[in-house]
Amino acid sequence: MLLSAITFFPLLFALLVACIPGSRARVIRAVSLASSLIVFGLSLVLLAKFDRATAALQFVERLPWVPELGVSYFLGVDGISLWLVILTTFLTPVISLGSWGSIAAKVKGFHVSLLVLETAMLGSFLAMDAILFYVFFELSLVPMYFMIGIWGGARRIYATVKFFIYTMLGSLMMLLAIIYLMYAHHDTVGVFSASVLDFYKLKIPFVAGSFINPQTLLFFAFALAFAIKVPMFPLHTWLPDAHVEAPTPGSVVLAGVMLKMGTYGFMRFVLPLFPEAASYWAWLFIFLGLIGIVYGALVAMVQPDIKKLVAYSSVSHMGYIIVGLFAMNVYGATGGLYQMLNHGVSTGALFLLVGMIYERTHSREIVKYGGLAKALPVLAILFLIVTMSSIAVPLTNGFVGEFLILMGTFQVSKAYGVVAVTGVILGAAYMLWMVKRVFFGPAGELVENTGHPLRDLSPREIVVMAPLVVLIFWMGLFPNHFLDYSKVSIEHLIETRDNYQLTVNPSEATDVARTTPRSEAGK
Amino acid sequence: MNMQLLKDIVIVSPLIALFALSLFPVMIKVFRGNREPNPYVTLFLGFMGLSLATGLTAALSGAKQTAFSGAIVFDGVTAWMSYLVYLITAVSLMLSFDHVATKGRQFAEYVFLMLNSVLGMIVLIMSNDLIVTFIGIETMSLCLYVLCAMGKEDVLSKEAAFKYFVLGSFASAIFLYGVALIYGTVGSTVFPEILEAVGTLISTNKLFLIGLGLVTLGFAFKVSIFPLHAWTPDVYHGAPTPVTAFMATAVKASTFIAFLRLFNSDGYGDAARFQGVLEWLAVLTMLIGNVAAVMQDNFKRMLAYSSVAHSGYLMVGLIAAGFGSNFNAGATSVVFYLFSYSLMTLGTFALVAMFERAENTAMSMDDLKGLAGRYPLLSLSLAILLLSLAGIPPTLGFFGKFYLFSAAIEQDMYWLVFWGVINSVISVYYYLRPIVMMYMTDDQPAEVLGAHLMTRMTVVFTALLVVLLGLASSPVLKAVQRSVVNLF
């Protein structure tokens, strides 16, 4: 029941918030924050009870949903999804508190959207039934669509519709692939099933070097959906638009968690379901990932808008994760997973800080700043710390992730490694250059202007940033506190990738047998 | 009187009930010297007719029965689709009661026409013989022609009725010509005999193929499939909105069932070229419907084109049923989709009806601006209905598409499904536009809508059902599956 509670509590709280009159903004904010903290507490219970010695699926819940087609309500958690769940539940209260400054109108609608979005994101990470996963995956679009469209900037409608349609195109192809797999399971085993665990057992025919064979097509159908979500070069064009137009909390959710749904999809579905195709086409994805790293960094360098710069840095960082995952060794995969968390924390923090600057000056143009460090010392220090994490300075979390990914990449090929390393250098260049132009040097027009006094961070804003900064160092200094939980699962994924099987934790197996639906053969 | 005739009459008793009750309002009007009876009484009598017919249908449902020497068949699908049509009609009557164009002076006649149109639909659903099918189509359509013209002062309404009438007669003639050719080649108009002959005749006898093609075209007109879809936007736009809601849902549902019955044969398996033609029609229907809908500013015309597109999706299921190896799976998905499509469409048109305070007004997208501020519940409901039409989970619309695409993938019709997906993506664009208008434009107070209690309830309840039945689609699917298996 724990996983269901974690997944659906936000939805229940959203209904609760919806019942509060819209004029009581403070009550709404408090209730929303409290509820997201409760969910975070529940996820800590999950963390405490999690058995890190096994790669099997834990806390399994399974009920028939559409037994006619073998679709079930099937939740489970393993070392791959565990930290993403925690990341989601951790970031939501931070975002909730952070939104107090940036979301002034229609507060109720915003918090309802945020909580519904949390349910959708958690559901995507926990669902072990492909159709259930698809439902959550798509459902997450709707609240995000409203967030960008209602509270966004001037071109918000263009951005939000583009975001929605782009993502939808990819995921519908995935839906077809899922349906195909359901019938493939029916043809080989005789019963319908949409369980990912059952999909792993399928042997899907693969022909190297040709497109028209089941495994390659299915591989690309899934990969397209996730590549758009990540987003990988050249499918990334929706991301800068969405980020620039989204309100600060929307950007944080988008960068912090929603992009991870794509990389998680690669880890959960693409790599283990289609091992031959994934190995055969790995070069393509590494290649595109590397282009993303370098291209994202170069484009970020020339951005006049801070937020757009951070958005393109996301493209670059997500490129690392893709390269790490498709390196297909333990280093790369571990680094990929770790970098997902890092990116969530540090890019989330960057967006929050950019939002805080914007709230003070209502501009994000880099040229209008300069010397901000004198006016806002606390903000400048925090910004510097987060920048260090983003450019992977040792002792911060970013270093661990990128180092692991580069280790994995060098194992595959030195050439790949060299290109990836240039990305690290470029990343340092554009971030530090931006920091220099915004925080140091002569005071810019916005900083000079005494018309609107610049106040440094309020206690609330410091509370928002504190957990993120703590995590940046914690994850940088003691990566094992985090990676120990995922180690077994990742090793299991990489070592048995050609014949990946995921079992349900034996101690829960009896329970599962009782609740497993009688699969109905035929129709 | 012999027993067989009595049994036959019992089977068609829902029709008799409908007809009898439909006479009451007009009779009252006649006996009161052409004074309109109390509209509540009229509405009540209309509901009485529908519930009586529903009750009789429920009492009769069970094993498959045929009547009138096999010309009428009563099976699971008959019962299911009858319920659906009765439900749609009840809702449409409620909308008409609130609506400016249809309430008032001629409500008694209106109810009479509506119930008789339903009668035609039920005949169509029950028919097991091409001649009976034709009678069903004609009864249904003749009433609809008049219903379209019920807008008293609306010029577009008259134009719509005339256009629909002329083109509809043309389509009926095509249909009838097809029936004649089929009769000439098979020697019978009863479905079982035709379906048995399909296997041998379809590849050898050109005349039979032409006949089949013409019959298909006749159906295609009624459900607005390319290239016979051109009337749809004008007629849907011109007709009073409750009538449009009725046409867009009930006509489609009943015609598609007759269409399905014609495809219940293994014989089509060899007719690859016929299948190819139908596939192209499906693809073009979807494309034209969706692309044209993208360009509309008039909300009602947008919905009209969207209904064309949905016919295209339904064709995908129909082709999977007729030309694949598993008729039941395809038929189940079509019936389920009709059910989900009807619910969503009814709710959406109900909202359109609320915006029409006077005749000769057309609701444009801009009218929706700022609606969310003033009417949060209505806006949320419309948003849900539109997302469901776009097929976003976990709504009923998603599951409708899911089952439809599943049925087609089972038959390896990837090409068709691919187009279905591309079209779903296109459709998202125009289904999102009203949501943008309601929620994301700069707030300006929306129009004040009339009270329209029943219309409002329709919008909210359909939205609620769309979500609830989406989450619990399995029982519905199971019921549809059972009805399909014990059928045909």
mmCIF file of N, CA, C and O in Angstrom, chain A residues 65-69 71 106 131 134-136 138-139 141-142 145-150 156-157 160-161 164-165 168-169 172-173 175-177 179-180 182-183 186 192 520 523, chain B residues 326 329 387 390-394 398-399 402-403 405-407 409-410 414 417-418 421-422 424-425 428-429 432 435-436 439-443 470-471 473-474 477-478 481:
data_model
loop_
_atom_site.group_PDB
_atom_site.id
_atom_site.type_symbol
_atom_site.label_atom_id
_atom_site.label_comp_id
_atom_site.label_asym_id
_atom_site.label_seq_id
_atom_site.Cartn_x
_atom_site.Cartn_y
_atom_site.Cartn_z
ATOM 1 N N TRP A 65 -6.683 -4.537 -13.897
ATOM 2 C CA TRP A 65 -7.326 -3.270 -14.272
ATOM 3 C C TRP A 65 -8.212 -3.498 -15.496
ATOM 4 O O TRP A 65 -9.421 -3.298 -15.429
ATOM 5 N N VAL A 66 -7.616 -3.886 -16.587
ATOM 6 C CA VAL A 66 -8.410 -4.302 -17.749
ATOM 7 C C VAL A 66 -7.973 -5.722 -18.068
ATOM 8 O O VAL A 66 -7.136 -5.953 -18.935
ATOM 9 N N PRO A 67 -8.519 -6.712 -17.342
ATOM 10 C CA PRO A 67 -8.031 -8.084 -17.505
ATOM 11 C C PRO A 67 -8.216 -8.615 -18.932
ATOM 12 O O PRO A 67 -7.477 -9.494 -19.359
ATOM 13 N N GLU A 68 -9.177 -8.061 -19.663
ATOM 14 C CA GLU A 68 -9.403 -8.536 -21.032
ATOM 15 C C GLU A 68 -8.143 -8.406 -21.873
ATOM 16 O O GLU A 68 -7.911 -9.166 -22.803
ATOM 17 N N LEU A 69 -7.330 -7.401 -21.582
ATOM 18 C CA LEU A 69 -6.106 -7.198 -22.352
ATOM 19 C C LEU A 69 -4.867 -7.340 -21.468
ATOM 20 O O LEU A 69 -3.776 -6.922 -21.845
ATOM 21 N N VAL A 71 -4.054 -5.823 -18.800
ATOM 22 C CA VAL A 71 -3.535 -4.594 -18.207
ATOM 23 C C VAL A 71 -3.810 -4.630 -16.712
ATOM 24 O O VAL A 71 -4.903 -4.985 -16.289
ATOM 25 N N LYS A 106 -4.069 33.248 -9.359
ATOM 26 C CA LYS A 106 -4.626 31.896 -9.504
ATOM 27 C C LYS A 106 -3.808 30.867 -8.726
ATOM 28 O O LYS A 106 -3.361 29.848 -9.264
ATOM 29 N N ILE A 131 0.994 -0.121 -19.865
ATOM 30 C CA ILE A 131 -0.124 0.772 -20.145
ATOM 31 C C ILE A 131 -0.313 1.756 -18.993
ATOM 32 O O ILE A 131 -0.562 2.944 -19.193
ATOM 33 N N TYR A 134 2.158 4.325 -19.412
ATOM 34 C CA TYR A 134 1.773 5.251 -20.478
ATOM 35 C C TYR A 134 0.734 6.252 -19.966
ATOM 36 O O TYR A 134 0.796 7.438 -20.270
ATOM 37 N N VAL A 135 -0.212 5.746 -19.184
ATOM 38 C CA VAL A 135 -1.263 6.626 -18.666
ATOM 39 C C VAL A 135 -0.653 7.740 -17.826
ATOM 40 O O VAL A 135 -0.955 8.922 -18.009
ATOM 41 N N PHE A 136 0.258 7.375 -16.926
ATOM 42 C CA PHE A 136 0.877 8.402 -16.088
ATOM 43 C C PHE A 136 1.755 9.328 -16.915
ATOM 44 O O PHE A 136 1.797 10.534 -16.699
ATOM 45 N N GLU A 138 1.524 10.223 -19.985
ATOM 46 C CA GLU A 138 0.749 11.188 -20.748
ATOM 47 C C GLU A 138 0.034 12.164 -19.832
ATOM 48 O O GLU A 138 -0.104 13.336 -20.146
ATOM 49 N N LEU A 139 -0.451 11.626 -18.715
ATOM 50 C CA LEU A 139 -1.192 12.472 -17.786
ATOM 51 C C LEU A 139 -0.325 13.629 -17.318
ATOM 52 O O LEU A 139 -0.815 14.735 -17.096
ATOM 53 N N LEU A 141 1.524 15.423 -18.912
ATOM 54 C CA LEU A 141 1.529 16.548 -19.849
ATOM 55 C C LEU A 141 0.486 17.589 -19.478
ATOM 56 O O LEU A 141 0.696 18.784 -19.666
ATOM 57 N N VAL A 142 -0.650 17.117 -18.978
ATOM 58 C CA VAL A 142 -1.789 18.023 -18.829
ATOM 59 C C VAL A 142 -1.515 19.119 -17.793
ATOM 60 O O VAL A 142 -1.640 20.301 -18.107
ATOM 61 N N TYR A 145 1.096 21.436 -19.098
ATOM 62 C CA TYR A 145 0.511 22.279 -20.143
ATOM 63 C C TYR A 145 -0.177 23.489 -19.529
ATOM 64 O O TYR A 145 -0.005 24.628 -19.984
ATOM 65 N N PHE A 146 -0.932 23.254 -18.461
ATOM 66 C CA PHE A 146 -1.606 24.369 -17.800
ATOM 67 C C PHE A 146 -0.601 25.283 -17.119
ATOM 68 O O PHE A 146 -0.738 26.509 -17.147
ATOM 69 N N MET A 147 0.406 24.695 -16.500
ATOM 70 C CA MET A 147 1.390 25.523 -15.780
ATOM 71 C C MET A 147 2.055 26.514 -16.718
ATOM 72 O O MET A 147 2.181 27.692 -16.394
ATOM 73 N N ILE A 148 2.518 26.014 -17.861
ATOM 74 C CA ILE A 148 3.192 26.929 -18.783
ATOM 75 C C ILE A 148 2.165 27.891 -19.385
ATOM 76 O O ILE A 148 2.402 29.086 -19.490
ATOM 77 N N GLY A 149 1.008 27.339 -19.754
ATOM 78 C CA GLY A 149 0.038 28.146 -20.479
ATOM 79 C C GLY A 149 -0.606 29.229 -19.646
ATOM 80 O O GLY A 149 -0.972 30.282 -20.172
ATOM 81 N N ILE A 150 -0.786 28.999 -18.365
ATOM 82 C CA ILE A 150 -1.485 29.994 -17.548
ATOM 83 C C ILE A 150 -0.514 30.959 -16.878
ATOM 84 O O ILE A 150 -0.727 32.155 -16.863
ATOM 85 N N ARG A 156 3.789 32.111 -24.103
ATOM 86 C CA ARG A 156 3.522 30.871 -23.386
ATOM 87 C C ARG A 156 2.671 29.897 -24.177
ATOM 88 O O ARG A 156 2.859 28.685 -24.094
ATOM 89 N N ILE A 157 1.729 30.421 -24.969
ATOM 90 C CA ILE A 157 0.803 29.515 -25.642
ATOM 91 C C ILE A 157 1.505 28.736 -26.734
ATOM 92 O O ILE A 157 1.338 27.520 -26.857
ATOM 93 N N THR A 160 3.651 26.145 -24.922
ATOM 94 C CA THR A 160 2.995 25.032 -24.239
ATOM 95 C C THR A 160 2.358 24.080 -25.244
ATOM 96 O O THR A 160 2.388 22.861 -25.074
ATOM 97 N N VAL A 161 1.811 24.633 -26.325
ATOM 98 C CA VAL A 161 1.216 23.754 -27.334
ATOM 99 C C VAL A 161 2.303 22.950 -28.039
ATOM 100 O O VAL A 161 2.154 21.763 -28.299
ATOM 101 N N PHE A 164 3.323 20.169 -25.768
ATOM 102 C CA PHE A 164 2.322 19.112 -25.678
ATOM 103 C C PHE A 164 2.352 18.234 -26.922
ATOM 104 O O PHE A 164 2.379 17.006 -26.846
ATOM 105 N N ILE A 165 2.365 18.883 -28.090
ATOM 106 C CA ILE A 165 2.240 18.115 -29.327
ATOM 107 C C ILE A 165 3.507 17.301 -29.594
ATOM 108 O O ILE A 165 3.445 16.138 -29.982
ATOM 109 N N MET A 168 3.473 14.361 -27.281
ATOM 110 C CA MET A 168 2.387 13.444 -27.625
ATOM 111 C C MET A 168 2.764 12.596 -28.833
ATOM 112 O O MET A 168 2.478 11.397 -28.874
ATOM 113 N N LEU A 169 3.414 13.200 -29.814
ATOM 114 C CA LEU A 169 3.797 12.455 -31.019
ATOM 115 C C LEU A 169 4.682 11.278 -30.630
ATOM 116 O O LEU A 169 4.447 10.148 -31.047
ATOM 117 N N LEU A 172 2.724 8.532 -28.517
ATOM 118 C CA LEU A 172 1.753 7.696 -29.221
ATOM 119 C C LEU A 172 2.451 6.577 -29.984
ATOM 120 O O LEU A 172 1.934 5.465 -30.072
ATOM 121 N N MET A 173 3.629 6.870 -30.532
ATOM 122 C CA MET A 173 4.384 5.801 -31.187
ATOM 123 C C MET A 173 4.725 4.718 -30.166
ATOM 124 O O MET A 173 4.686 3.527 -30.456
ATOM 125 N N LEU A 175 2.946 4.016 -27.594
ATOM 126 C CA LEU A 175 1.718 3.270 -27.302
ATOM 127 C C LEU A 175 1.548 2.139 -28.313
ATOM 128 O O LEU A 175 1.212 1.009 -27.945
ATOM 129 N N LEU A 176 1.773 2.432 -29.583
ATOM 130 C CA LEU A 176 1.656 1.380 -30.596
ATOM 131 C C LEU A 176 2.628 0.248 -30.297
ATOM 132 O O LEU A 176 2.288 -0.932 -30.401
ATOM 133 N N ALA A 177 3.839 0.624 -29.926
ATOM 134 C CA ALA A 177 4.834 -0.406 -29.629
ATOM 135 C C ALA A 177 4.389 -1.245 -28.432
ATOM 136 O O ALA A 177 4.565 -2.469 -28.423
ATOM 137 N N ILE A 179 1.306 -1.833 -27.522
ATOM 138 C CA ILE A 179 0.230 -2.732 -27.953
ATOM 139 C C ILE A 179 0.825 -3.910 -28.722
ATOM 140 O O ILE A 179 0.426 -5.061 -28.539
ATOM 141 N N TYR A 180 1.817 -3.622 -29.555
ATOM 142 C CA TYR A 180 2.457 -4.707 -30.300
ATOM 143 C C TYR A 180 3.045 -5.736 -29.336
ATOM 144 O O TYR A 180 2.884 -6.945 -29.514
ATOM 145 N N MET A 182 2.119 -6.346 -26.349
ATOM 146 C CA MET A 182 1.050 -7.095 -25.685
ATOM 147 C C MET A 182 0.593 -8.256 -26.558
ATOM 148 O O MET A 182 0.368 -9.365 -26.073
ATOM 149 N N TYR A 183 0.467 -8.000 -27.860
ATOM 150 C CA TYR A 183 0.052 -9.088 -28.742
ATOM 151 C C TYR A 183 1.178 -10.103 -28.919
ATOM 152 O O TYR A 183 0.922 -11.303 -29.038
ATOM 153 N N HIS A 186 0.897 -12.293 -26.125
ATOM 154 C CA HIS A 186 -0.251 -13.173 -26.299
ATOM 155 C C HIS A 186 0.080 -14.302 -27.270
ATOM 156 O O HIS A 186 -0.298 -15.442 -27.077
ATOM 157 N N PHE A 192 -2.766 -12.518 -22.450
ATOM 158 C CA PHE A 192 -2.410 -11.119 -22.581
ATOM 159 C C PHE A 192 -1.683 -10.652 -21.330
ATOM 160 O O PHE A 192 -1.996 -11.083 -20.222
ATOM 161 N N GLU A 520 -6.890 -14.039 -18.578
ATOM 162 C CA GLU A 520 -7.906 -14.706 -19.382
ATOM 163 C C GLU A 520 -7.388 -14.868 -20.794
ATOM 164 O O GLU A 520 -7.072 -13.904 -21.471
ATOM 165 N N LYS A 523 -10.341 -14.172 -26.344
ATOM 166 C CA LYS A 523 -11.382 -13.185 -26.124
ATOM 167 C C LYS A 523 -12.721 -13.816 -26.493
ATOM 168 O O LYS A 523 -12.795 -14.660 -27.348
ATOM 169 N N ASN B 326 -10.169 -11.655 -36.783
ATOM 170 C CA ASN B 326 -10.889 -11.656 -35.518
ATOM 171 C C ASN B 326 -11.980 -10.591 -35.557
ATOM 172 O O ASN B 326 -11.770 -9.455 -35.144
ATOM 173 N N ALA B 329 -13.060 -8.917 -32.045
ATOM 174 C CA ALA B 329 -12.209 -7.890 -31.427
ATOM 175 C C ALA B 329 -12.445 -6.547 -32.094
ATOM 176 O O ALA B 329 -12.603 -5.521 -31.430
ATOM 177 N N LEU B 387 -9.999 16.907 -23.871
ATOM 178 C CA LEU B 387 -8.824 16.046 -23.724
ATOM 179 C C LEU B 387 -9.203 14.602 -24.029
ATOM 180 O O LEU B 387 -8.408 13.838 -24.576
ATOM 181 N N ALA B 390 -9.322 14.133 -27.610
ATOM 182 C CA ALA B 390 -7.957 14.052 -28.131
ATOM 183 C C ALA B 390 -7.296 12.732 -27.754
ATOM 184 O O ALA B 390 -6.241 12.411 -28.269
ATOM 185 N N GLY B 391 -7.911 11.992 -26.838
ATOM 186 C CA GLY B 391 -7.370 10.684 -26.477
ATOM 187 C C GLY B 391 -6.272 10.725 -25.438
ATOM 188 O O GLY B 391 -5.350 9.930 -25.475
ATOM 189 N N ILE B 392 -6.369 11.665 -24.504
ATOM 190 C CA ILE B 392 -5.374 11.734 -23.439
ATOM 191 C C ILE B 392 -5.819 10.826 -22.293
ATOM 192 O O ILE B 392 -6.961 10.935 -21.848
ATOM 193 N N PRO B 393 -4.966 9.948 -21.806
ATOM 194 C CA PRO B 393 -5.368 9.110 -20.677
ATOM 195 C C PRO B 393 -5.514 9.943 -19.409
ATOM 196 O O PRO B 393 -4.909 11.015 -19.338
ATOM 197 N N PRO B 394 -6.252 9.513 -18.426
ATOM 198 C CA PRO B 394 -6.960 8.241 -18.362
ATOM 199 C C PRO B 394 -8.431 8.390 -18.733
ATOM 200 O O PRO B 394 -9.270 7.773 -18.106
ATOM 201 N N PHE B 398 -9.269 7.950 -24.467
ATOM 202 C CA PHE B 398 -8.009 7.229 -24.622
ATOM 203 C C PHE B 398 -8.272 5.742 -24.766
ATOM 204 O O PHE B 398 -7.715 5.079 -25.647
ATOM 205 N N PHE B 399 -9.128 5.211 -23.902
ATOM 206 C CA PHE B 399 -9.347 3.770 -23.959
ATOM 207 C C PHE B 399 -10.048 3.369 -25.243
ATOM 208 O O PHE B 399 -9.782 2.314 -25.806
ATOM 209 N N PHE B 402 -7.342 3.222 -27.660
ATOM 210 C CA PHE B 402 -6.467 2.111 -27.290
ATOM 211 C C PHE B 402 -7.039 0.789 -27.815
ATOM 212 O O PHE B 402 -6.345 0.005 -28.468
ATOM 213 N N TYR B 403 -8.331 0.571 -27.578
ATOM 214 C CA TYR B 403 -8.932 -0.682 -28.034
ATOM 215 C C TYR B 403 -9.004 -0.736 -29.556
ATOM 216 O O TYR B 403 -8.807 -1.779 -30.172
ATOM 217 N N PHE B 405 -6.986 0.804 -31.746
ATOM 218 C CA PHE B 405 -5.657 0.547 -32.303
ATOM 219 C C PHE B 405 -5.208 -0.879 -31.992
ATOM 220 O O PHE B 405 -4.532 -1.515 -32.801
ATOM 221 N N SER B 406 -5.591 -1.368 -30.803
ATOM 222 C CA SER B 406 -5.231 -2.752 -30.468
ATOM 223 C C SER B 406 -5.821 -3.711 -31.490
ATOM 224 O O SER B 406 -5.141 -4.608 -31.979
ATOM 225 N N ALA B 407 -7.096 -3.503 -31.796
ATOM 226 C CA ALA B 407 -7.753 -4.406 -32.744
ATOM 227 C C ALA B 407 -7.049 -4.354 -34.093
ATOM 228 O O ALA B 407 -6.868 -5.382 -34.756
ATOM 229 N N ILE B 409 -3.881 -3.456 -34.660
ATOM 230 C CA ILE B 409 -2.521 -4.012 -34.580
ATOM 231 C C ILE B 409 -2.592 -5.531 -34.552
ATOM 232 O O ILE B 409 -1.747 -6.212 -35.133
ATOM 233 N N GLU B 410 -3.625 -6.066 -33.915
ATOM 234 C CA GLU B 410 -3.763 -7.522 -33.899
ATOM 235 C C GLU B 410 -3.824 -8.065 -35.325
ATOM 236 O O GLU B 410 -3.351 -9.157 -35.602
ATOM 237 N N TYR B 414 -0.513 -2.100 -39.531
ATOM 238 C CA TYR B 414 0.312 -1.038 -38.937
ATOM 239 C C TYR B 414 0.196 0.263 -39.696
ATOM 240 O O TYR B 414 0.232 1.338 -39.132
ATOM 241 N N VAL B 417 -2.811 2.103 -38.569
ATOM 242 C CA VAL B 417 -2.675 2.593 -37.202
ATOM 243 C C VAL B 417 -1.704 3.768 -37.160
ATOM 244 O O VAL B 417 -1.906 4.736 -36.427
ATOM 245 N N PHE B 418 -0.672 3.686 -37.979
ATOM 246 C CA PHE B 418 0.289 4.774 -38.042
ATOM 247 C C PHE B 418 -0.415 6.081 -38.402
ATOM 248 O O PHE B 418 -0.212 7.112 -37.769
ATOM 249 N N VAL B 421 -2.407 7.411 -35.568
ATOM 250 C CA VAL B 421 -1.600 8.099 -34.566
ATOM 251 C C VAL B 421 -1.239 9.504 -35.035
ATOM 252 O O VAL B 421 -1.369 10.478 -34.289
ATOM 253 N N ILE B 422 -0.797 9.605 -36.282
ATOM 254 C CA ILE B 422 -0.429 10.926 -36.807
ATOM 255 C C ILE B 422 -1.624 11.868 -36.672
ATOM 256 O O ILE B 422 -1.505 13.029 -36.271
ATOM 257 N N SER B 424 -4.114 11.627 -34.564
ATOM 258 C CA SER B 424 -4.380 11.974 -33.171
ATOM 259 C C SER B 424 -3.526 13.158 -32.759
ATOM 260 O O SER B 424 -3.969 14.036 -32.025
ATOM 261 N N VAL B 425 -2.295 13.164 -33.250
ATOM 262 C CA VAL B 425 -1.406 14.268 -32.876
ATOM 263 C C VAL B 425 -1.912 15.579 -33.485
ATOM 264 O O VAL B 425 -1.934 16.611 -32.808
ATOM 265 N N VAL B 428 -4.784 16.963 -31.530
ATOM 266 C CA VAL B 428 -4.476 17.590 -30.247
ATOM 267 C C VAL B 428 -4.434 19.106 -30.398
ATOM 268 O O VAL B 428 -4.897 19.847 -29.544
ATOM 269 N N TYR B 429 -3.916 19.547 -31.535
ATOM 270 C CA TYR B 429 -3.747 20.984 -31.720
ATOM 271 C C TYR B 429 -5.075 21.728 -31.603
ATOM 272 O O TYR B 429 -5.177 22.706 -30.875
ATOM 273 N N LEU B 432 -6.822 21.498 -28.129
ATOM 274 C CA LEU B 432 -6.229 22.325 -27.083
ATOM 275 C C LEU B 432 -6.630 23.791 -27.212
ATOM 276 O O LEU B 432 -6.595 24.533 -26.243
ATOM 277 N N ILE B 435 -9.158 25.129 -24.870
ATOM 278 C CA ILE B 435 -8.623 25.161 -23.508
ATOM 279 C C ILE B 435 -7.739 26.388 -23.333
ATOM 280 O O ILE B 435 -7.772 27.063 -22.305
ATOM 281 N N VAL B 436 -6.954 26.670 -24.371
ATOM 282 C CA VAL B 436 -6.140 27.884 -24.341
ATOM 283 C C VAL B 436 -7.031 29.098 -24.135
ATOM 284 O O VAL B 436 -6.767 29.956 -23.295
ATOM 285 N N TYR B 439 -8.538 29.166 -20.481
ATOM 286 C CA TYR B 439 -7.660 29.282 -19.321
ATOM 287 C C TYR B 439 -6.511 30.253 -19.517
ATOM 288 O O TYR B 439 -5.986 30.775 -18.557
ATOM 289 N N MET B 440 -6.047 30.422 -20.742
ATOM 290 C CA MET B 440 -4.740 31.054 -20.895
ATOM 291 C C MET B 440 -4.760 32.414 -21.560
ATOM 292 O O MET B 440 -3.725 33.013 -21.742
ATOM 293 N N THR B 441 -5.929 32.886 -21.957
ATOM 294 C CA THR B 441 -5.941 34.229 -22.506
ATOM 295 C C THR B 441 -6.086 35.215 -21.357
ATOM 296 O O THR B 441 -6.483 34.849 -20.263
ATOM 297 N N ASP B 442 -5.763 36.447 -21.624
ATOM 298 C CA ASP B 442 -5.872 37.446 -20.567
ATOM 299 C C ASP B 442 -7.312 37.547 -20.116
ATOM 300 O O ASP B 442 -8.235 37.556 -20.923
ATOM 301 N N ASP B 443 -7.460 37.632 -18.838
ATOM 302 C CA ASP B 443 -8.807 37.529 -18.313
ATOM 303 C C ASP B 443 -9.682 38.684 -18.736
ATOM 304 O O ASP B 443 -9.339 39.841 -18.558
ATOM 305 N N GLY B 470 -13.495 5.943 -17.822
ATOM 306 C CA GLY B 470 -12.142 5.741 -18.328
ATOM 307 C C GLY B 470 -11.330 4.936 -17.333
ATOM 308 O O GLY B 470 -10.679 3.954 -17.681
ATOM 309 N N LEU B 471 -11.416 5.318 -16.066
ATOM 310 C CA LEU B 471 -10.664 4.590 -15.048
ATOM 311 C C LEU B 471 -11.179 3.176 -14.892
ATOM 312 O O LEU B 471 -10.424 2.262 -14.619
ATOM 313 N N SER B 473 -12.767 1.184 -17.271
ATOM 314 C CA SER B 473 -13.281 0.847 -18.596
ATOM 315 C C SER B 473 -13.485 -0.657 -18.739
ATOM 316 O O SER B 473 -14.166 -1.107 -19.642
ATOM 317 N N SER B 474 -12.884 -1.417 -17.838
ATOM 318 C CA SER B 474 -12.941 -2.866 -17.988
ATOM 319 C C SER B 474 -14.366 -3.441 -17.952
ATOM 320 O O SER B 474 -14.717 -4.246 -18.804
ATOM 321 N N LEU B 477 -16.011 -2.639 -21.194
ATOM 322 C CA LEU B 477 -15.434 -3.439 -22.267
ATOM 323 C C LEU B 477 -15.957 -4.863 -22.211
ATOM 324 O O LEU B 477 -16.308 -5.470 -23.225
ATOM 325 N N LYS B 478 -16.025 -5.396 -20.988
ATOM 326 C CA LYS B 478 -16.487 -6.774 -20.839
ATOM 327 C C LYS B 478 -17.928 -6.909 -21.326
ATOM 328 O O LYS B 478 -18.274 -7.852 -22.030
ATOM 329 N N GLN B 481 -17.945 -6.751 -25.023
ATOM 330 C CA GLN B 481 -17.419 -7.997 -25.575
ATOM 331 C C GLN B 481 -18.463 -9.095 -25.559
ATOM 332 O O GLN B 481 -18.649 -9.806 -26.537
#
